[in-house]
PDB file of C-alpha atoms in Angstrom:
ATOM      1  CA  MET A  15      64.663  26.927 -35.600  1.00  0.00           C
ATOM      2  CA  GLY A  16      66.567  27.814 -31.927  1.00  0.00           C
ATOM      3  CA  ASN A  17      70.306  26.325 -32.274  1.00  0.00           C
ATOM      4  CA  SER A  18      69.392  23.706 -33.654  1.00  0.00           C
ATOM      5  CA  LYS A  19      73.193  22.731 -33.960  1.00  0.00           C
ATOM      6  CA  SER A  20      74.791  23.217 -31.020  1.00  0.00           C
ATOM      7  CA  GLY A  21      74.980  21.913 -27.540  1.00  0.00           C
ATOM      8  CA  ALA A  22      72.450  24.586 -26.049  1.00  0.00           C
ATOM      9  CA  LEU A  23      68.357  25.460 -27.094  1.00  0.00           C
ATOM     10  CA  SER A  24      68.755  29.364 -27.743  1.00  0.00           C
ATOM     11  CA  LYS A  25      66.578  30.672 -24.606  1.00  0.00           C
ATOM     12  CA  GLU A  26      63.897  31.325 -27.354  1.00  0.00           C
ATOM     13  CA  LEU A  27      63.377  28.517 -28.690  1.00  0.00           C
ATOM     14  CA  LEU A  28      63.338  27.211 -24.452  1.00  0.00           C
ATOM     15  CA  GLU A  29      60.884  29.654 -23.762  1.00  0.00           C
ATOM     16  CA  ASP A  30      58.401  28.689 -26.992  1.00  0.00           C
ATOM     17  CA  LEU A  31      58.055  24.602 -25.591  1.00  0.00           C
ATOM     18  CA  LYS A  32      57.965  25.531 -21.956  1.00  0.00           C
ATOM     19  CA  SER A  33      55.004  27.945 -23.168  1.00  0.00           C
ATOM     20  CA  ASN A  34      53.075  25.214 -25.477  1.00  0.00           C
ATOM     21  CA  THR A  35      53.850  22.296 -24.052  1.00  0.00           C
ATOM     22  CA  LYS A  36      54.077  20.287 -20.624  1.00  0.00           C
ATOM     23  CA  TYR A  37      57.526  19.626 -20.431  1.00  0.00           C
ATOM     24  CA  ASN A  38      59.566  22.380 -18.271  1.00  0.00           C
ATOM     25  CA  GLU A  39      63.266  22.926 -18.936  1.00  0.00           C
ATOM     26  CA  ALA A  40      65.092  20.004 -17.315  1.00  0.00           C
ATOM     27  CA  GLU A  41      62.583  17.909 -19.206  1.00  0.00           C
ATOM     28  CA  LEU A  42      63.428  19.825 -22.444  1.00  0.00           C
ATOM     29  CA  CYS A  43      66.785  19.787 -21.657  1.00  0.00           C
ATOM     30  CA  VAL A  44      67.704  16.142 -21.563  1.00  0.00           C
ATOM     31  CA  TRP A  45      65.255  15.925 -24.576  1.00  0.00           C
ATOM     32  CA  TYR A  46      67.349  17.503 -26.330  1.00  0.00           C
ATOM     33  CA  GLN A  47      70.451  16.045 -25.903  1.00  0.00           C
ATOM     34  CA  SER A  48      69.163  13.372 -26.348  1.00  0.00           C
ATOM     35  CA  PHE A  49      67.480  14.000 -29.934  1.00  0.00           C
ATOM     36  CA  LEU A  50      71.225  15.791 -31.359  1.00  0.00           C
ATOM     37  CA  LYS A  51      72.692  12.882 -30.431  1.00  0.00           C
ATOM     38  CA  GLU A  52      70.963  10.013 -32.494  1.00  0.00           C
ATOM     39  CA  CYS A  53      70.736  13.274 -34.750  1.00  0.00           C
ATOM     40  CA  PRO A  54      73.826  15.312 -34.591  1.00  0.00           C
ATOM     41  CA  THR A  55      72.466  16.638 -37.431  1.00  0.00           C
ATOM     42  CA  GLY A  56      69.760  18.945 -35.783  1.00  0.00           C
ATOM     43  CA  ARG A  57      66.594  17.161 -37.996  1.00  0.00           C
ATOM     44  CA  ILE A  58      65.633  13.979 -37.947  1.00  0.00           C
ATOM     45  CA  THR A  59      64.809  12.583 -41.544  1.00  0.00           C
ATOM     46  CA  LYS A  60      61.762  10.464 -41.972  1.00  0.00           C
ATOM     47  CA  GLU A  61      62.781   7.391 -41.634  1.00  0.00           C
ATOM     48  CA  GLN A  62      64.876   8.253 -38.422  1.00  0.00           C
ATOM     49  CA  PHE A  63      61.243   9.099 -37.243  1.00  0.00           C
ATOM     50  CA  GLU A  64      60.103   5.459 -38.304  1.00  0.00           C
ATOM     51  CA  GLY A  65      62.894   4.139 -37.224  1.00  0.00           C
ATOM     52  CA  ILE A  66      62.316   5.506 -33.339  1.00  0.00           C
ATOM     53  CA  TYR A  67      58.652   4.396 -33.769  1.00  0.00           C
ATOM     54  CA  ALA A  68      59.551   0.804 -35.023  1.00  0.00           C
ATOM     55  CA  SER A  69      61.646   0.783 -31.972  1.00  0.00           C
ATOM     56  CA  PHE A  70      58.476   0.858 -30.281  1.00  0.00           C
ATOM     57  CA  PHE A  71      56.860  -1.836 -31.419  1.00  0.00           C
ATOM     58  CA  PRO A  72      59.019  -3.922 -32.213  1.00  0.00           C
ATOM     59  CA  ASN A  73      55.658  -6.933 -32.111  1.00  0.00           C
ATOM     60  CA  ALA A  74      53.612  -4.858 -34.901  1.00  0.00           C
ATOM     61  CA  ASP A  75      54.347  -2.585 -37.925  1.00  0.00           C
ATOM     62  CA  PRO A  76      54.089   1.276 -37.025  1.00  0.00           C
ATOM     63  CA  THR A  77      55.974   1.775 -40.798  1.00  0.00           C
ATOM     64  CA  GLU A  78      52.529   3.487 -41.793  1.00  0.00           C
ATOM     65  CA  TYR A  79      50.775   5.379 -39.241  1.00  0.00           C
ATOM     66  CA  ALA A  80      54.120   6.572 -38.736  1.00  0.00           C
ATOM     67  CA  ARG A  81      54.587   8.266 -41.882  1.00  0.00           C
ATOM     68  CA  HIS A  82      51.191   9.749 -41.362  1.00  0.00           C
ATOM     69  CA  VAL A  83      52.440  11.724 -37.892  1.00  0.00           C
ATOM     70  CA  PHE A  84      55.760  12.420 -39.559  1.00  0.00           C
ATOM     71  CA  ARG A  85      53.392  13.904 -42.474  1.00  0.00           C
ATOM     72  CA  SER A  86      51.115  15.474 -39.424  1.00  0.00           C
ATOM     73  CA  PHE A  87      54.512  17.549 -37.838  1.00  0.00           C
ATOM     74  CA  ASP A  88      56.067  18.450 -40.936  1.00  0.00           C
ATOM     75  CA  THR A  89      55.290  21.481 -41.462  1.00  0.00           C
ATOM     76  CA  ASN A  90      57.636  22.975 -43.949  1.00  0.00           C
ATOM     77  CA  ALA A  91      57.422  19.255 -45.843  1.00  0.00           C
ATOM     78  CA  ASP A  92      60.651  19.620 -46.093  1.00  0.00           C
ATOM     79  CA  GLY A  93      60.931  15.706 -44.891  1.00  0.00           C
ATOM     80  CA  GLN A  94      62.905  16.306 -42.083  1.00  0.00           C
ATOM     81  CA  LEU A  95      61.781  17.734 -38.403  1.00  0.00           C
ATOM     82  CA  ASP A  96      63.516  20.468 -36.577  1.00  0.00           C
ATOM     83  CA  PHE A  97      63.582  19.771 -32.706  1.00  0.00           C
ATOM     84  CA  LYS A  98      60.584  21.787 -31.854  1.00  0.00           C
ATOM     85  CA  GLU A  99      58.977  20.318 -34.686  1.00  0.00           C
ATOM     86  CA  TYR A 100      59.731  16.757 -32.709  1.00  0.00           C
ATOM     87  CA  ILE A 101      58.921  17.652 -29.553  1.00  0.00           C
ATOM     88  CA  VAL A 102      55.884  19.430 -30.885  1.00  0.00           C
ATOM     89  CA  ALA A 103      54.794  16.395 -32.117  1.00  0.00           C
ATOM     90  CA  LEU A 104      55.375  13.759 -28.887  1.00  0.00           C
ATOM     91  CA  HIS A 105      54.261  16.592 -26.771  1.00  0.00           C
ATOM     92  CA  LEU A 106      50.453  15.755 -28.455  1.00  0.00           C
ATOM     93  CA  THR A 107      51.248  12.160 -29.622  1.00  0.00           C
ATOM     94  CA  SER A 108      51.253  11.450 -25.254  1.00  0.00           C
ATOM     95  CA  GLY A 109      49.220  14.591 -24.494  1.00  0.00           C
ATOM     96  CA  GLY A 110      48.119  17.586 -25.107  1.00  0.00           C
ATOM     97  CA  LYS A 111      45.390  19.510 -24.537  1.00  0.00           C
ATOM     98  CA  THR A 112      42.251  17.953 -25.844  1.00  0.00           C
ATOM     99  CA  LEU A 113      41.645  21.101 -28.559  1.00  0.00           C
ATOM    100  CA  GLN A 114      45.595  21.041 -29.448  1.00  0.00           C
ATOM    101  CA  LYS A 115      45.219  17.404 -29.489  1.00  0.00           C
ATOM    102  CA  LEU A 116      41.977  17.344 -32.164  1.00  0.00           C
ATOM    103  CA  GLU A 117      43.795  20.853 -34.689  1.00  0.00           C
ATOM    104  CA  TRP A 118      46.739  17.770 -34.375  1.00  0.00           C
ATOM    105  CA  ALA A 119      44.390  15.143 -35.195  1.00  0.00           C
ATOM    106  CA  PHE A 120      42.170  16.492 -38.002  1.00  0.00           C
ATOM    107  CA  ALA A 121      45.630  17.184 -39.583  1.00  0.00           C
ATOM    108  CA  LEU A 122      46.543  13.264 -39.677  1.00  0.00           C
ATOM    109  CA  TYR A 123      43.205  12.216 -40.390  1.00  0.00           C
ATOM    110  CA  ASP A 124      43.901  14.591 -44.037  1.00  0.00           C
ATOM    111  CA  VAL A 125      46.076  13.204 -46.026  1.00  0.00           C
ATOM    112  CA  ASP A 126      46.031  14.560 -48.561  1.00  0.00           C
ATOM    113  CA  GLY A 127      45.871  18.369 -47.221  1.00  0.00           C
ATOM    114  CA  ASN A 128      43.236  20.285 -48.324  1.00  0.00           C
ATOM    115  CA  GLY A 129      41.440  20.872 -45.660  1.00  0.00           C
ATOM    116  CA  THR A 130      38.244  18.477 -45.067  1.00  0.00           C
ATOM    117  CA  ILE A 131      38.335  14.668 -44.079  1.00  0.00           C
ATOM    118  CA  SER A 132      36.863  12.046 -46.630  1.00  0.00           C
ATOM    119  CA  LYS A 133      35.710   8.555 -45.616  1.00  0.00           C
ATOM    120  CA  ASN A 134      38.831   6.753 -47.210  1.00  0.00           C
ATOM    121  CA  GLU A 135      41.287   9.277 -45.214  1.00  0.00           C
ATOM    122  CA  ILE A 136      39.067   7.970 -42.404  1.00  0.00           C
ATOM    123  CA  GLN A 137      40.701   4.302 -43.910  1.00  0.00           C
ATOM    124  CA  GLU A 138      43.649   4.821 -44.373  1.00  0.00           C
ATOM    125  CA  ILE A 139      44.555   6.538 -41.438  1.00  0.00           C
ATOM    126  CA  VAL A 140      42.131   3.624 -39.119  1.00  0.00           C
ATOM    127  CA  LYS A 141      44.188   1.044 -41.061  1.00  0.00           C
ATOM    128  CA  SER A 142      47.609   2.365 -40.168  1.00  0.00           C
ATOM    129  CA  ILE A 143      46.650   1.928 -36.266  1.00  0.00           C
ATOM    130  CA  PHE A 144      45.633  -1.584 -36.719  1.00  0.00           C
ATOM    131  CA  ASN A 145      49.001  -2.165 -38.310  1.00  0.00           C
ATOM    132  CA  MET A 146      50.506  -1.404 -34.846  1.00  0.00           C
ATOM    133  CA  ILE A 147      48.155  -3.020 -32.554  1.00  0.00           C
ATOM    134  CA  PRO A 148      49.089  -6.849 -31.404  1.00  0.00           C
ATOM    135  CA  GLU A 149      47.028  -9.843 -33.105  1.00  0.00           C
ATOM    136  CA  GLU A 150      46.349 -11.134 -29.599  1.00  0.00           C
ATOM    137  CA  ASP A 151      45.036  -7.520 -28.445  1.00  0.00           C
ATOM    138  CA  GLN A 152      42.569  -7.282 -31.985  1.00  0.00           C
ATOM    139  CA  ASN A 153      40.658 -10.116 -30.976  1.00  0.00           C
ATOM    140  CA  ASP A 154      39.477  -8.403 -27.611  1.00  0.00           C
ATOM    141  CA  LEU A 155      38.175  -6.119 -29.433  1.00  0.00           C
ATOM    142  CA  PRO A 156      33.999  -5.744 -29.786  1.00  0.00           C
ATOM    143  CA  GLU A 157      32.779  -6.674 -32.210  1.00  0.00           C
ATOM    144  CA  ASP A 158      32.083  -3.293 -34.054  1.00  0.00           C
ATOM    145  CA  GLU A 159      35.196  -2.795 -34.675  1.00  0.00           C
ATOM    146  CA  ASN A 160      37.569  -5.100 -35.068  1.00  0.00           C
ATOM    147  CA  THR A 161      38.486  -4.356 -37.747  1.00  0.00           C
ATOM    148  CA  PRO A 162      39.465  -1.500 -39.876  1.00  0.00           C
ATOM    149  CA  ASP A 163      36.681  -1.245 -42.092  1.00  0.00           C
ATOM    150  CA  LYS A 164      34.414  -1.377 -39.373  1.00  0.00           C
ATOM    151  CA  ARG A 165      35.765   0.909 -37.560  1.00  0.00           C
ATOM    152  CA  ALA A 166      36.210   3.719 -40.178  1.00  0.00           C
ATOM    153  CA  ASP A 167      33.029   2.762 -40.594  1.00  0.00           C
ATOM    154  CA  LYS A 168      31.706   3.360 -37.150  1.00  0.00           C
ATOM    155  CA  VAL A 169      33.461   6.763 -37.303  1.00  0.00           C
ATOM    156  CA  TRP A 170      31.996   8.295 -40.894  1.00  0.00           C
ATOM    157  CA  ASP A 171      28.307   6.822 -39.528  1.00  0.00           C
ATOM    158  CA  PHE A 172      28.709   9.310 -36.537  1.00  0.00           C
ATOM    159  CA  PHE A 173      29.174  12.451 -38.390  1.00  0.00           C
ATOM    160  CA  GLY A 174      26.071  11.263 -40.519  1.00  0.00           C
ATOM    161  CA  LYS A 175      27.576  11.464 -44.041  1.00  0.00           C
ATOM    162  CA  LYS A 176      27.609  10.369 -46.841  1.00  0.00           C
ATOM    163  CA  GLU A 177      30.213   8.234 -48.938  1.00  0.00           C
ATOM    164  CA  ASP A 178      31.626  10.952 -50.622  1.00  0.00           C
ATOM    165  CA  ASP A 179      30.962  13.676 -47.716  1.00  0.00           C
ATOM    166  CA  LYS A 180      33.607  15.247 -46.356  1.00  0.00           C
ATOM    167  CA  ILE A 181      34.282  16.773 -42.803  1.00  0.00           C
ATOM    168  CA  ALA A 182      35.648  20.386 -41.835  1.00  0.00           C
ATOM    169  CA  GLU A 183      37.961  20.531 -39.096  1.00  0.00           C
ATOM    170  CA  ARG A 184      35.815  22.572 -36.917  1.00  0.00           C
ATOM    171  CA  GLU A 185      32.739  19.746 -37.332  1.00  0.00           C
ATOM    172  CA  PHE A 186      35.357  17.460 -37.327  1.00  0.00           C
ATOM    173  CA  ILE A 187      36.304  18.109 -33.575  1.00  0.00           C
ATOM    174  CA  GLN A 188      32.714  19.253 -32.217  1.00  0.00           C
ATOM    175  CA  GLY A 189      31.591  16.389 -32.541  1.00  0.00           C
ATOM    176  CA  VAL A 190      35.472  14.350 -31.422  1.00  0.00           C
ATOM    177  CA  MET A 191      35.320  16.448 -28.606  1.00  0.00           C
ATOM    178  CA  ASP A 192      30.322  15.919 -27.682  1.00  0.00           C
ATOM    179  CA  ASN A 193      31.743  11.648 -28.072  1.00  0.00           C
ATOM    180  CA  LYS A 194      34.727  10.052 -25.895  1.00  0.00           C
ATOM    181  CA  ASP A 195      33.706   7.329 -27.811  1.00  0.00           C
ATOM    182  CA  ILE A 196      34.835   8.534 -30.845  1.00  0.00           C
ATOM    183  CA  LEU A 197      37.613  10.280 -29.564  1.00  0.00           C
ATOM    184  CA  ARG A 198      39.182   6.774 -28.316  1.00  0.00           C
ATOM    185  CA  LEU A 199      37.987   5.451 -32.027  1.00  0.00           C
ATOM    186  CA  ILE A 200      39.886   7.860 -34.711  1.00  0.00           C
ATOM    187  CA  GLN A 201      43.367   7.547 -31.943  1.00  0.00           C
ATOM    188  CA  TYR A 202      45.843   5.141 -31.172  1.00  0.00           C
ATOM    189  CA  ASP A 203      46.053   4.694 -27.128  1.00  0.00           C
ATOM    190  CA  GLU A 204      49.519   3.839 -26.181  1.00  0.00           C
ATOM    191  CA  PRO A 205      50.183   0.980 -24.098  1.00  0.00           C
ATOM    192  CA  GLN A 206      52.054   1.130 -20.764  1.00  0.00           C
ATOM    193  CA  LYS A 207      55.227  -0.548 -22.135  1.00  0.00           C
ATOM    194  CA  ILE A 208      55.311   2.194 -24.999  1.00  0.00           C
ATOM    195  CA  LYS A 209      54.340   4.857 -22.806  1.00  0.00           C
ATOM    196  CA  ASP A 210      57.675   3.933 -19.886  1.00  0.00           C
ATOM    197  CA  LYS A 211      60.286   3.955 -22.926  1.00  0.00           C
ATOM    198  CA  LEU A 212      59.017   7.325 -23.447  1.00  0.00           C
ATOM    199  CA  LYS A 213      60.295   8.283 -20.033  1.00  0.00           C
ATOM    200  CA  GLU A 214      63.687   5.846 -20.858  1.00  0.00           C
ATOM    201  CA  LYS A 215      64.522   7.910 -23.750  1.00  0.00           C
ATOM    202  CA  LYS A 216      64.421  10.810 -21.580  1.00  0.00           C
ATOM    203  CA  GLN A 217      66.369   9.648 -18.889  1.00  0.00           C
TER     204      GLN A 217
END
């Protein structure tokens, strides 16, 4: 997509990203130069992506979560992200419009890609989120959500599902939009220090 190996973004890709992300032209150009510096081939591998996440969480283990995030954005399943996929990933994981973000969240939780979410998939993603939360911060969580299983149960109970039921995309998105508490439970809120590091990457 675009001039992934050249020193400048194609006009078409630039306009596409300006229209579909929160970044302006100057920011996108800086991101692109930074991307090429770290990934001269114009593509980022799963291992490189995990390495970037690891640098943001020196006191935790983001490997599993990074793997799931990578999967959700590797739309053609080739094991790499091009610049467009990378920027969309940054946009949606650090902001993005609510509907866009929830569509991505559904893709994140739909681990096997079959179009529905099971309780096991909820548990798998929630566990990967907990791996990124320092132990001292986990101790401050409410009693009914201070373990991965408790948090997954709380999400599942909200949807009123039996153990073997599934959640479809429309039901998932509507349910989360109707309850901000569930939105908080299904996502990882980046600490300010992580957001600051993202800003540093652009400079």
